[in-house]
PDB file of C-alpha atoms and ligand atoms in Angstrom:
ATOM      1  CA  UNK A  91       0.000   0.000   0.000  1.00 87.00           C
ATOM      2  CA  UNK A  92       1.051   3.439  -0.709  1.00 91.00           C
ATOM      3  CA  UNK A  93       1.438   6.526   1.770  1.00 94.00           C
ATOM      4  CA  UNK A  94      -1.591   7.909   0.047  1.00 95.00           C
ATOM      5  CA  UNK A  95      -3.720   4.991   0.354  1.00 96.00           C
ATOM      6  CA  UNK A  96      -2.807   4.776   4.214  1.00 97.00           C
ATOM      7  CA  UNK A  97      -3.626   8.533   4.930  1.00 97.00           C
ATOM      8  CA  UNK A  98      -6.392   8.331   2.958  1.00 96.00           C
ATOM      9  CA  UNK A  99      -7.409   4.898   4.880  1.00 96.00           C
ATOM     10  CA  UNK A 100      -6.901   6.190   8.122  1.00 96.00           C
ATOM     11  CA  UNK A 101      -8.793   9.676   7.898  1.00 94.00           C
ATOM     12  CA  UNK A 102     -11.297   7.935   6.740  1.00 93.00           C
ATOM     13  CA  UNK A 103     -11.171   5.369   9.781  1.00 94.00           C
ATOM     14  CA  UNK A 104     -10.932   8.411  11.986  1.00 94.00           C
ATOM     15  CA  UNK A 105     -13.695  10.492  10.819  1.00 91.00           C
ATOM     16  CA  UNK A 106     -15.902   7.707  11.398  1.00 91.00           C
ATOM     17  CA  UNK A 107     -14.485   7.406  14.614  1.00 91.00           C
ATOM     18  CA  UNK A 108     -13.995  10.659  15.826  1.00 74.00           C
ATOM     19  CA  UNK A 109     -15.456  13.241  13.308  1.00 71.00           C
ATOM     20  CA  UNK A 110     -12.989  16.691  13.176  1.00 79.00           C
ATOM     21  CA  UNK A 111     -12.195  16.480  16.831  1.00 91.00           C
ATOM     22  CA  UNK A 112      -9.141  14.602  16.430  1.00 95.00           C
ATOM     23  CA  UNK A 113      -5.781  15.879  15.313  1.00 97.00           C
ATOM     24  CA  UNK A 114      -3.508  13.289  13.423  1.00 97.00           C
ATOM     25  CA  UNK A 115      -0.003  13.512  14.165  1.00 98.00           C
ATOM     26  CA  UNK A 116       2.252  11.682  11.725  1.00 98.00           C
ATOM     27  CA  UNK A 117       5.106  10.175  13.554  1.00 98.00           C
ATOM     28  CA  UNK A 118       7.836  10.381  11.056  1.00 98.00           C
ATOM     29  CA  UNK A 119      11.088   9.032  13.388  1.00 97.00           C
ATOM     30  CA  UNK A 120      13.124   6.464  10.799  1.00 96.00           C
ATOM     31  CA  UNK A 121      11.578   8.150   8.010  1.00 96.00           C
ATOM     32  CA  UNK A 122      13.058   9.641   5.019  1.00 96.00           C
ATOM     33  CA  UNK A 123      12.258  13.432   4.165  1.00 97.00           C
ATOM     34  CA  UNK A 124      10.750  12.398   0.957  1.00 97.00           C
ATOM     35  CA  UNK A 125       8.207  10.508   2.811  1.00 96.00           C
ATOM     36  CA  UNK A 126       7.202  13.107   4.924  1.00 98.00           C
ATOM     37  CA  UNK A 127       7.103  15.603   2.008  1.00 98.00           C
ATOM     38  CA  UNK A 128       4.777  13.115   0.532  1.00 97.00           C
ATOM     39  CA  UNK A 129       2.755  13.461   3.154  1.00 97.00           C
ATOM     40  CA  UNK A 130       2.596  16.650   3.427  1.00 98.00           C
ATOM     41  CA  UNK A 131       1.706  17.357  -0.028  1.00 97.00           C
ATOM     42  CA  UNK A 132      -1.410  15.375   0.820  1.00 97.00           C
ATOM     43  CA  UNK A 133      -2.659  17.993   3.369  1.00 97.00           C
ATOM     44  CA  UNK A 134      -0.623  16.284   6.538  1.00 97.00           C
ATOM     45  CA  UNK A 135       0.795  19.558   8.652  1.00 98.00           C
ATOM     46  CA  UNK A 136       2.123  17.951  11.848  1.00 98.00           C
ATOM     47  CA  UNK A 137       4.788  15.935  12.346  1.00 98.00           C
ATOM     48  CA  UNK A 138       6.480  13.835  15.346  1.00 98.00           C
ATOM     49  CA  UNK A 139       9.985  12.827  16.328  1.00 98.00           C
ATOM     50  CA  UNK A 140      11.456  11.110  19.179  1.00 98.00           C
ATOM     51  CA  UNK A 141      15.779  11.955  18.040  1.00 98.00           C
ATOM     52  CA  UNK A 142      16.830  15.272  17.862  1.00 97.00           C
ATOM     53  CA  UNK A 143      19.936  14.483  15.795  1.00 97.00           C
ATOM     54  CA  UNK A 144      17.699  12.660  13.112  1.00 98.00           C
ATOM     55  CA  UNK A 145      14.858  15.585  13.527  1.00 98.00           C
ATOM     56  CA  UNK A 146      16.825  18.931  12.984  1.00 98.00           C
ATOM     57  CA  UNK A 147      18.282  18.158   9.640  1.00 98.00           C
ATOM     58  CA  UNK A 148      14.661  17.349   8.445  1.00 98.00           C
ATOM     59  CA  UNK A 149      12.975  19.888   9.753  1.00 98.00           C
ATOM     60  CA  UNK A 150      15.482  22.068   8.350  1.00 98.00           C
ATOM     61  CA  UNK A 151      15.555  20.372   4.413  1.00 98.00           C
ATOM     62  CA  UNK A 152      11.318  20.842   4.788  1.00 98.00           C
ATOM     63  CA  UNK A 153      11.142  24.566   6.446  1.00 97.00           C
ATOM     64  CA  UNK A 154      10.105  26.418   3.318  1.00 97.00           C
ATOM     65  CA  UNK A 155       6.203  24.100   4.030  1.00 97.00           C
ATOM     66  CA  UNK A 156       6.081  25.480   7.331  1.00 96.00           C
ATOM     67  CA  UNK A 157       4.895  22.539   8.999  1.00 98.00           C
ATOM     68  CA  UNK A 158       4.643  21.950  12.593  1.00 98.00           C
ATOM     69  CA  UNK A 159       7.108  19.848  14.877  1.00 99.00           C
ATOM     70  CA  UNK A 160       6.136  17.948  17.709  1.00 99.00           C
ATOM     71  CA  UNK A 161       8.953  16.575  19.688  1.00 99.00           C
ATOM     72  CA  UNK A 162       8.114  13.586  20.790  1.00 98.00           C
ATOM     73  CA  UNK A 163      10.886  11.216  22.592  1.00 98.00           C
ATOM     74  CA  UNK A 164      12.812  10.876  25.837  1.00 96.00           C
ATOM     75  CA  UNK A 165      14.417  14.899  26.765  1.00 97.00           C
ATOM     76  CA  UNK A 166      17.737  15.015  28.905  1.00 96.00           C
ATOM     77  CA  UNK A 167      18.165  18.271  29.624  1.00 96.00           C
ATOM     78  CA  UNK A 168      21.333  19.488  28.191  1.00 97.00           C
ATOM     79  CA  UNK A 169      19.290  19.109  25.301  1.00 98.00           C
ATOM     80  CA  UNK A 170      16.241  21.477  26.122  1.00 98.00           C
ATOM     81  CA  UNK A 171      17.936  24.766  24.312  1.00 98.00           C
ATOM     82  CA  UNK A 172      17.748  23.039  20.870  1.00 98.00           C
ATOM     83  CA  UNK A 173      14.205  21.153  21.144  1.00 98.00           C
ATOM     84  CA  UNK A 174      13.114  24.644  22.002  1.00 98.00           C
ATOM     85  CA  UNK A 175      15.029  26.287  19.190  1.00 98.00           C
ATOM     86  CA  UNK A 176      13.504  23.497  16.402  1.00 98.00           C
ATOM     87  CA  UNK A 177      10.208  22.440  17.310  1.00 98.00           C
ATOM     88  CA  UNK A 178       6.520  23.966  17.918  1.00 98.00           C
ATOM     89  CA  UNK A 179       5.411  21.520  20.987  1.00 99.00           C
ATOM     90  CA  UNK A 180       7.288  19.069  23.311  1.00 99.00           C
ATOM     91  CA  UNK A 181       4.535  16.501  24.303  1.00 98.00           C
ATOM     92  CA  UNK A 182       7.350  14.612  26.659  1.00 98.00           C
ATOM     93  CA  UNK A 183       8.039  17.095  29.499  1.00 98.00           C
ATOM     94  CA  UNK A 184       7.696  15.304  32.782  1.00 98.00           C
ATOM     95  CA  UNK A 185      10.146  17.449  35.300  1.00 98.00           C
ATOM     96  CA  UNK A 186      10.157  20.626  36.525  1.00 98.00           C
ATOM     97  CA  UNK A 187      14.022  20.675  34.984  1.00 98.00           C
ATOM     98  CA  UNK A 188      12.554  20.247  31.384  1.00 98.00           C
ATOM     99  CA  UNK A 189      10.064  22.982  32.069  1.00 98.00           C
ATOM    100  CA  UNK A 190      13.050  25.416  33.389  1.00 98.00           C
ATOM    101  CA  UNK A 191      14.876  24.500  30.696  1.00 98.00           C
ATOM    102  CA  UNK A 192      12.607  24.760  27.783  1.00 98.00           C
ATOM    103  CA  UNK A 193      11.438  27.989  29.190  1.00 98.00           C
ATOM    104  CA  UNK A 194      14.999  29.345  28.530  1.00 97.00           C
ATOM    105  CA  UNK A 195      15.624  28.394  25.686  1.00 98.00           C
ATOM    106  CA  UNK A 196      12.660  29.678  23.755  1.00 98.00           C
ATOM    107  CA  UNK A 197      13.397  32.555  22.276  1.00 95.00           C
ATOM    108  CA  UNK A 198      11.187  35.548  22.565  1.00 92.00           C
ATOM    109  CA  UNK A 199      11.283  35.969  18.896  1.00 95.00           C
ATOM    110  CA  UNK A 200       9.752  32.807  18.520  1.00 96.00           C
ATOM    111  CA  UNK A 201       6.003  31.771  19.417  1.00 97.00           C
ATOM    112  CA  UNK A 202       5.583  30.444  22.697  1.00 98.00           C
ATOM    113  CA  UNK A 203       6.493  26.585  22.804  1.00 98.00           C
ATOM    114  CA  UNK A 204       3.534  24.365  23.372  1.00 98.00           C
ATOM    115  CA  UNK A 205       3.959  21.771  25.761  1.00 99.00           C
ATOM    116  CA  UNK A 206       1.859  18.417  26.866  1.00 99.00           C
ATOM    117  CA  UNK A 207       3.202  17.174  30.251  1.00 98.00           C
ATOM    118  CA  UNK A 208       4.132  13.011  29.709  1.00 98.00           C
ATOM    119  CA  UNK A 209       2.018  10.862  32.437  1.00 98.00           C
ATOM    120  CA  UNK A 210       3.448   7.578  33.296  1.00 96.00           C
ATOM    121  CA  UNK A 211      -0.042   5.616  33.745  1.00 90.00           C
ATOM    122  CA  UNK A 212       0.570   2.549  34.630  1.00 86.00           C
ATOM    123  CA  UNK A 213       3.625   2.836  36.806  1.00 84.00           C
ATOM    124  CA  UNK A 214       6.049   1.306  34.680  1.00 82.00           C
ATOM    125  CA  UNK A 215       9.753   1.270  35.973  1.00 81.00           C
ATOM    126  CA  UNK A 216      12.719   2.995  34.418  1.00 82.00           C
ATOM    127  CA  UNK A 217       9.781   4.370  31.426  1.00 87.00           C
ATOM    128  CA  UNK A 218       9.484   8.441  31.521  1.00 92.00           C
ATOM    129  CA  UNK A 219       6.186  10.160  32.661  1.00 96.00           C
ATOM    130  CA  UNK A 220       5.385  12.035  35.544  1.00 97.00           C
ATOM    131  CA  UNK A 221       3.604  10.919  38.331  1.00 95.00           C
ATOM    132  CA  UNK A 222       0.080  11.628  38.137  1.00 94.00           C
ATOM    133  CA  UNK A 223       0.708  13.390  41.697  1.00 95.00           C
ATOM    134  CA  UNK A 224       3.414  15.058  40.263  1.00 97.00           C
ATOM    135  CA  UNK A 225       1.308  16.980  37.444  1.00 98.00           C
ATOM    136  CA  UNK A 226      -0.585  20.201  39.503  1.00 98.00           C
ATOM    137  CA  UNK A 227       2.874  21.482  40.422  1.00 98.00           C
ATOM    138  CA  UNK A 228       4.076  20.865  36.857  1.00 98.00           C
ATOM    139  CA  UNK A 229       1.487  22.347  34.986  1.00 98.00           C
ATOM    140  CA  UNK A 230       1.694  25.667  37.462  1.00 98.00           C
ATOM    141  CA  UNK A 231       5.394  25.839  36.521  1.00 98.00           C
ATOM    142  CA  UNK A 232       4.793  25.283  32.703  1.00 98.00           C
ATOM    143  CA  UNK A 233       1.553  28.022  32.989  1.00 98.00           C
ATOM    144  CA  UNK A 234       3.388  30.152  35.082  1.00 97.00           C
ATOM    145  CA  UNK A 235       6.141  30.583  31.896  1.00 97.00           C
ATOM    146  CA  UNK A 236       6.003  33.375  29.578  1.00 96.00           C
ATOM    147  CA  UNK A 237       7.433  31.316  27.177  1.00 98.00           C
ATOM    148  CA  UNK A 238       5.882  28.233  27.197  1.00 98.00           C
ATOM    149  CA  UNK A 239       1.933  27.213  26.686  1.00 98.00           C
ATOM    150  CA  UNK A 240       0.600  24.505  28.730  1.00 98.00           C
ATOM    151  CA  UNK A 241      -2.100  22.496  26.045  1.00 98.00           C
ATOM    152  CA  UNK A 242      -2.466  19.155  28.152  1.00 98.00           C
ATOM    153  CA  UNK A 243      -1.072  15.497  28.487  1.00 98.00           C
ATOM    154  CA  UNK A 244       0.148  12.840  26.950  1.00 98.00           C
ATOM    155  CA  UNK A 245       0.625   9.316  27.466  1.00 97.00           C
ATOM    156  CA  UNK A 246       2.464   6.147  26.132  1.00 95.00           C
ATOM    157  CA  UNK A 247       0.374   3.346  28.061  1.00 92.00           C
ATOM    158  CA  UNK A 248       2.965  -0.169  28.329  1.00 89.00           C
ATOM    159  CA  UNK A 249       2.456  -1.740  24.982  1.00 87.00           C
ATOM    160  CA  UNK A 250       0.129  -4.903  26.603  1.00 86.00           C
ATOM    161  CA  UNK A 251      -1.649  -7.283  23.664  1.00 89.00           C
ATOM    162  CA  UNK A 252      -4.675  -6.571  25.736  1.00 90.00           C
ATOM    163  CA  UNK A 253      -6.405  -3.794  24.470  1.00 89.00           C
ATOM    164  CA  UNK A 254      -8.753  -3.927  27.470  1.00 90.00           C
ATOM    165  CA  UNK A 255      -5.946  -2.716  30.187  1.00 90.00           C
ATOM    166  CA  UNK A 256      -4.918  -0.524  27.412  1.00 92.00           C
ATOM    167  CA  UNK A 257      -8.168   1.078  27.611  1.00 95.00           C
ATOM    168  CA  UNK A 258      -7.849   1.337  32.149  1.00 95.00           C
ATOM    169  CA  UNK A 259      -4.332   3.293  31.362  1.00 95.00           C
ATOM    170  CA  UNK A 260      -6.421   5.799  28.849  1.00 97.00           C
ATOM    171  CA  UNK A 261      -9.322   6.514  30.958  1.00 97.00           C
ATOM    172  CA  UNK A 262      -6.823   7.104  33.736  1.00 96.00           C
ATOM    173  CA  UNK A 263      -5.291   9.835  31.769  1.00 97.00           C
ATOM    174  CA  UNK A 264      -8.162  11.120  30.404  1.00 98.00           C
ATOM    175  CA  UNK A 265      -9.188  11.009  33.956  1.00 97.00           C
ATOM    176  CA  UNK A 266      -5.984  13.234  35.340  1.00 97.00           C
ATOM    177  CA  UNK A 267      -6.665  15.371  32.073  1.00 98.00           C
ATOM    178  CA  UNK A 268     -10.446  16.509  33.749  1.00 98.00           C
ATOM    179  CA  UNK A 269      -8.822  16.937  37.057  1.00 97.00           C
ATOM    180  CA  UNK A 270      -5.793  19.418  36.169  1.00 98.00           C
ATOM    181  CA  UNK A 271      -8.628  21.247  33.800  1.00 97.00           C
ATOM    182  CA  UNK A 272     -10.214  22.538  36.697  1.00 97.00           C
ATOM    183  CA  UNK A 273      -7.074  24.236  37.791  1.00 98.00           C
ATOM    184  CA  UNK A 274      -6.092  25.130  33.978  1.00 98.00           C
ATOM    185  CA  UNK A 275      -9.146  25.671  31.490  1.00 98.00           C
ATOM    186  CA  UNK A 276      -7.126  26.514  28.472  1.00 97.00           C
ATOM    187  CA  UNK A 277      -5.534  22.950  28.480  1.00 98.00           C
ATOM    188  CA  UNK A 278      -6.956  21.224  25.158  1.00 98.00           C
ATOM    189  CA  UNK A 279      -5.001  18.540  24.309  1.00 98.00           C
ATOM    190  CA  UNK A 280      -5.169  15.202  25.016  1.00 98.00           C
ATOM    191  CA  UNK A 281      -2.514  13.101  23.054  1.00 98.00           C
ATOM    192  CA  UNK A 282      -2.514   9.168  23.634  1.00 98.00           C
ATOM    193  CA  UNK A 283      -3.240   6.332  21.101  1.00 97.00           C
ATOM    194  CA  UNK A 284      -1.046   4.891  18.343  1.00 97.00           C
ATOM    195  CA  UNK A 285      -1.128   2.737  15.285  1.00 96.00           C
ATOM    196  CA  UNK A 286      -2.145  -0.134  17.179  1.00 94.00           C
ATOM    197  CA  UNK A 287      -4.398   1.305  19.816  1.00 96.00           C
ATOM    198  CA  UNK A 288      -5.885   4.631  17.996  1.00 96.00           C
ATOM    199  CA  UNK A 289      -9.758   3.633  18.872  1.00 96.00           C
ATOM    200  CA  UNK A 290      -9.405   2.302  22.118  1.00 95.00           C
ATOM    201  CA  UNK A 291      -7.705   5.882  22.658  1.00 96.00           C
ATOM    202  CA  UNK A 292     -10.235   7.621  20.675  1.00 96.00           C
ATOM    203  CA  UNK A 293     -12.731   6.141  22.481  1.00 96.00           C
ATOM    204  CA  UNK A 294     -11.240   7.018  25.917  1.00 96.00           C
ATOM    205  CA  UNK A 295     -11.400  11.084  24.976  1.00 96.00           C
ATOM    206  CA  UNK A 296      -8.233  11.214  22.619  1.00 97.00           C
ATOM    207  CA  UNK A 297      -8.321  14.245  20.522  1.00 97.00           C
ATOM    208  CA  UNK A 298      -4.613  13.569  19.165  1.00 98.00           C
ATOM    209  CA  UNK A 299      -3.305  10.355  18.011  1.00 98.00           C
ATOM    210  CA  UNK A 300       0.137   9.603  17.305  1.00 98.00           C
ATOM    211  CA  UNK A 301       0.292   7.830  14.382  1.00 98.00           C
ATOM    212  CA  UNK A 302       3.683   6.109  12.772  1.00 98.00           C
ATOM    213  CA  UNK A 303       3.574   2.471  11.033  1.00 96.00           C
ATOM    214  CA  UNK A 304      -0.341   2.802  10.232  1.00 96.00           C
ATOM    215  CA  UNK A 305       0.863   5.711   7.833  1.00 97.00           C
ATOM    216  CA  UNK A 306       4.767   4.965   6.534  1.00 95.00           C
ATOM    217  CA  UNK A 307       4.469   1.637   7.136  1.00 89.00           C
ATOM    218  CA  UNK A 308       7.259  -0.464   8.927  1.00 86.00           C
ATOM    219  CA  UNK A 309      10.295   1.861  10.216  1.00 80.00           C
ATOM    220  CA  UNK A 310      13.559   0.888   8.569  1.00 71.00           C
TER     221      UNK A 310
HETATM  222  C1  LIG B 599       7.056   5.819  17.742  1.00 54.45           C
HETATM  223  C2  LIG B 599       6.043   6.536  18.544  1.00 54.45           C
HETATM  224  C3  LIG B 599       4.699   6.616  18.123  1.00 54.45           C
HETATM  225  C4  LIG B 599       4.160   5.941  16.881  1.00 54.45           C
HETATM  226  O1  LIG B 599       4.121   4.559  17.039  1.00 54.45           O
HETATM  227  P1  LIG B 599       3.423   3.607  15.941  1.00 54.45           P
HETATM  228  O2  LIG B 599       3.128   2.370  16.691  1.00 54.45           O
HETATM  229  O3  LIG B 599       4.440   3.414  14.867  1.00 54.45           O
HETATM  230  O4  LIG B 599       2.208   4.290  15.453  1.00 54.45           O
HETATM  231  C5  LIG B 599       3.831   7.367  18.902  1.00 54.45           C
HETATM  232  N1  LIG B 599       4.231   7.992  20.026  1.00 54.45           N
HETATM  233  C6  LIG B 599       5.489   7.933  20.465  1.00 54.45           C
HETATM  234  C7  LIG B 599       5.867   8.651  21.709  1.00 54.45           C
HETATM  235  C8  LIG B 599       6.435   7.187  19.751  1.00 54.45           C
HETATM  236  O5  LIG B 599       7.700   7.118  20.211  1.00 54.45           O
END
């Protein structure tokens, strides 16, 4: 199947699904920039990546389509400065370092970077995600920053063959996600689901999927 087929398949799966309320994001990590210009010419505008070495020489070959980056993998914190410099949201802050440290290195110049805390939902050892306990004082830090734009949460539930306890980790972010609203209205964004969970996630009050294999097929 071709990228166009897949896009086409999968809007189509998601408007019957989820009508406009959901945002696709193609996650392009192991892809080629001539597949995600492909994509792009179809109408895709947002992007993912989890390496910031592979990412930055992409986005730069593809900045005259002005597409939008969404960081999307593990952040140490010497590298804050140049997620902040390259991308449009970071979906996997989870300490109050990353927040500091994104909040630096955005430049005033730039638009305000637009952040999704990471919730680890099932407790999963040595994975990265906040503690749900951890989020209030993380989401008043990210707020509180003049350069930064707290949008919501995001979640990578542990990748169990049941869908079912797939479903318990989404409804207990989508759960967290109601709570920290109360505290910050503007929050919007509620990223979790993949290629091989998107309507369990959809179901569960996803309005963002993150979407790799089902679109490029298998990463090489
Ligand atoms: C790789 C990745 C995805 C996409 O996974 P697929 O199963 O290929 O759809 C989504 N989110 C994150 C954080 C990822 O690292």
């Amino acid at each position: 199947m071709s990228i166009a087929e897949r896009y086409q398949r999968l809007r189509s799966r998601l408007s019957e699904l989820g009508g406009a309320g959901v945002r696709l994001l193609a996650v392009s990590k192991k892809q080629p920039v001539e597949a995600i210009a492909a994509l792009a010419d179809l109408g895709q505008r947002a992007f993912g990546e989890n390496y910031l070495q592979e990412a930055v020489p992409k986005i730069q070959a593809l900045q005259a389509r002005k597409l939008e980056w969404h960081f999307i993998g593990r952040l140490q914190s010497n590298k804050c400065s140049e997620v902040a410099e390259h991308f449009d949201w970071c979906q996997s802050v989870d300490r109050l370092r990353l927040v500091e440290g994104l909040g630096r290195g955005r430049s005033r110049q730039q638009r305000p970077l637009q952040i999704l805390l990471q919730v680890n939902v099932d407790g999963e050892v040595g994975k990265g995600g906040a503690r749900p306990e951890e989020l209030g004082a993380l989401a008043d830090a990210t707020a509180a920053h003049p350069s930064l734009v707290l949008r919501g949460l995001m979640a990578i539930p542990a990748p169990d063959p049941d869908l079912g306890r797939r479903s318990t980790a989404f409804a207990a972010l989508a759960e967290s996600f109601r709570q920290l609203r109360s505290a910050h209205p503007q929050m919007d964004t509620l990223s979790m689901g993949m290629s091989e969970d998107y309507p369990e996630a959809i179901a569960a009050g996803s309005n963002m999927i993150r979407i790799g294999t089902a679109l490029f097929g298998a990463r090489v």
